[in-house]
PDB file of C-alpha atoms in Angstrom:
ATOM      1  CA  MET A   1      96.416  93.738 129.182  1.00  0.00           C
ATOM      2  CA  ASN A   2      93.009  95.303 129.786  1.00  0.00           C
ATOM      3  CA  PRO A   3      92.156  98.334 127.652  1.00  0.00           C
ATOM      4  CA  ASN A   4      91.690 101.609 129.479  1.00  0.00           C
ATOM      5  CA  PRO A   5      87.906 102.169 129.757  1.00  0.00           C
ATOM      6  CA  ILE A   6      88.326 105.928 129.305  1.00  0.00           C
ATOM      7  CA  ASP A   7      90.287 105.403 126.082  1.00  0.00           C
ATOM      8  CA  GLN A   8      87.642 102.924 124.922  1.00  0.00           C
ATOM      9  CA  THR A   9      84.893 105.466 125.594  1.00  0.00           C
ATOM     10  CA  ARG A  10      86.716 108.232 123.708  1.00  0.00           C
ATOM     11  CA  LEU A  11      87.365 105.889 120.789  1.00  0.00           C
ATOM     12  CA  SER A  12      83.693 104.906 120.756  1.00  0.00           C
ATOM     13  CA  VAL A  13      82.607 108.561 120.753  1.00  0.00           C
ATOM     14  CA  ALA A  14      84.946 109.268 117.827  1.00  0.00           C
ATOM     15  CA  ALA A  15      83.647 106.265 115.872  1.00  0.00           C
ATOM     16  CA  ILE A  16      79.997 107.159 116.500  1.00  0.00           C
ATOM     17  CA  ALA A  17      80.509 110.817 115.547  1.00  0.00           C
ATOM     18  CA  ALA A  18      82.325 109.864 112.345  1.00  0.00           C
ATOM     19  CA  SER A  19      79.672 107.287 111.445  1.00  0.00           C
ATOM     20  CA  LEU A  20      76.897 109.822 111.973  1.00  0.00           C
ATOM     21  CA  ILE A  21      78.586 112.433 109.786  1.00  0.00           C
ATOM     22  CA  GLN A  22      79.284 109.851 107.075  1.00  0.00           C
ATOM     23  CA  SER A  23      75.620 108.799 107.112  1.00  0.00           C
ATOM     24  CA  LEU A  24      74.399 112.395 106.921  1.00  0.00           C
ATOM     25  CA  GLU A  25      76.747 113.057 103.996  1.00  0.00           C
ATOM     26  CA  ASP A  26      74.329 111.113 101.774  1.00  0.00           C
ATOM     27  CA  SER A  27      71.591 113.724 102.223  1.00  0.00           C
ATOM     28  CA  ASN A  28      73.889 116.708 102.743  1.00  0.00           C
ATOM     29  CA  PRO A  29      76.801 116.591 100.287  1.00  0.00           C
ATOM     30  CA  GLY A  30      79.868 118.414 101.548  1.00  0.00           C
ATOM     31  CA  LEU A  31      78.940 117.919 105.198  1.00  0.00           C
ATOM     32  CA  THR A  32      81.992 115.781 105.923  1.00  0.00           C
ATOM     33  CA  GLU A  33      84.350 118.376 104.489  1.00  0.00           C
ATOM     34  CA  ARG A  34      82.707 121.190 106.480  1.00  0.00           C
ATOM     35  CA  PHE A  35      82.652 119.077 109.637  1.00  0.00           C
ATOM     36  CA  VAL A  36      86.344 118.185 109.338  1.00  0.00           C
ATOM     37  CA  LYS A  37      87.193 121.856 108.805  1.00  0.00           C
ATOM     38  CA  ASN A  38      85.276 122.800 111.967  1.00  0.00           C
ATOM     39  CA  LEU A  39      86.805 119.867 113.843  1.00  0.00           C
ATOM     40  CA  GLU A  40      90.308 121.014 112.903  1.00  0.00           C
ATOM     41  CA  ALA A  41      89.493 124.568 114.042  1.00  0.00           C
ATOM     42  CA  LYS A  42      88.267 123.270 117.413  1.00  0.00           C
ATOM     43  CA  TYR A  43      91.388 121.118 117.714  1.00  0.00           C
ATOM     44  CA  GLN A  44      93.580 124.208 117.231  1.00  0.00           C
ATOM     45  CA  GLU A  45      91.483 126.229 119.673  1.00  0.00           C
ATOM     46  CA  ILE A  46      91.611 123.588 122.406  1.00  0.00           C
ATOM     47  CA  ARG A  47      95.298 122.894 121.780  1.00  0.00           C
ATOM     48  CA  ASP A  48      95.999 126.550 122.581  1.00  0.00           C
ATOM     49  CA  TYR A  49      94.188 126.436 125.940  1.00  0.00           C
ATOM     50  CA  GLU A  50      96.295 127.055 129.012  1.00  0.00           C
ATOM     51  CA  VAL A  51      95.394 123.653 130.456  1.00  0.00           C
ATOM     52  CA  VAL A  52      96.351 120.605 128.383  1.00  0.00           C
ATOM     53  CA  HIS A  53      93.357 118.502 127.314  1.00  0.00           C
ATOM     54  CA  THR A  54      95.089 115.436 125.897  1.00  0.00           C
ATOM     55  CA  GLY A  55      92.021 113.198 125.938  1.00  0.00           C
ATOM     56  CA  THR A  56      89.882 115.738 124.132  1.00  0.00           C
ATOM     57  CA  LEU A  57      92.520 116.369 121.487  1.00  0.00           C
ATOM     58  CA  GLU A  58      92.951 112.644 120.999  1.00  0.00           C
ATOM     59  CA  THR A  59      89.193 112.179 120.516  1.00  0.00           C
ATOM     60  CA  LEU A  60      89.046 114.988 117.955  1.00  0.00           C
ATOM     61  CA  LYS A  61      92.019 113.503 116.107  1.00  0.00           C
ATOM     62  CA  TRP A  62      90.484 110.031 116.077  1.00  0.00           C
ATOM     63  CA  THR A  63      87.216 111.443 114.733  1.00  0.00           C
ATOM     64  CA  ARG A  64      89.084 113.255 111.965  1.00  0.00           C
ATOM     65  CA  ASP A  65      91.101 110.133 111.177  1.00  0.00           C
ATOM     66  CA  PHE A  66      87.926 108.035 110.869  1.00  0.00           C
ATOM     67  CA  LEU A  67      86.435 110.584 108.480  1.00  0.00           C
ATOM     68  CA  LYS A  68      89.593 110.797 106.375  1.00  0.00           C
ATOM     69  CA  SER A  69      89.987 107.014 106.037  1.00  0.00           C
TER      70      SER A  69
END
C-alpha cells in the first residue's frame, strides 16, 4: 500500500514545526507550552468553522502530539 502523499506532507509539516519549536525552547524557555496553548486555540477555532477542515485539524493534532511526546 502506497502512503497518501498529502498525508505524508501534512505529517512532515507537523514534524518540522514541532522540531523547530523544540529547538527554540532551548533559548526561549516556556515557548513549547505557549505554542501548544495557541495551537489548541487555533484547533478549536478551525473546528468551529462552517466548512470541515479535516486535514488541517489532523496536522494541528499531529503537531501537538509531537510536542507532547
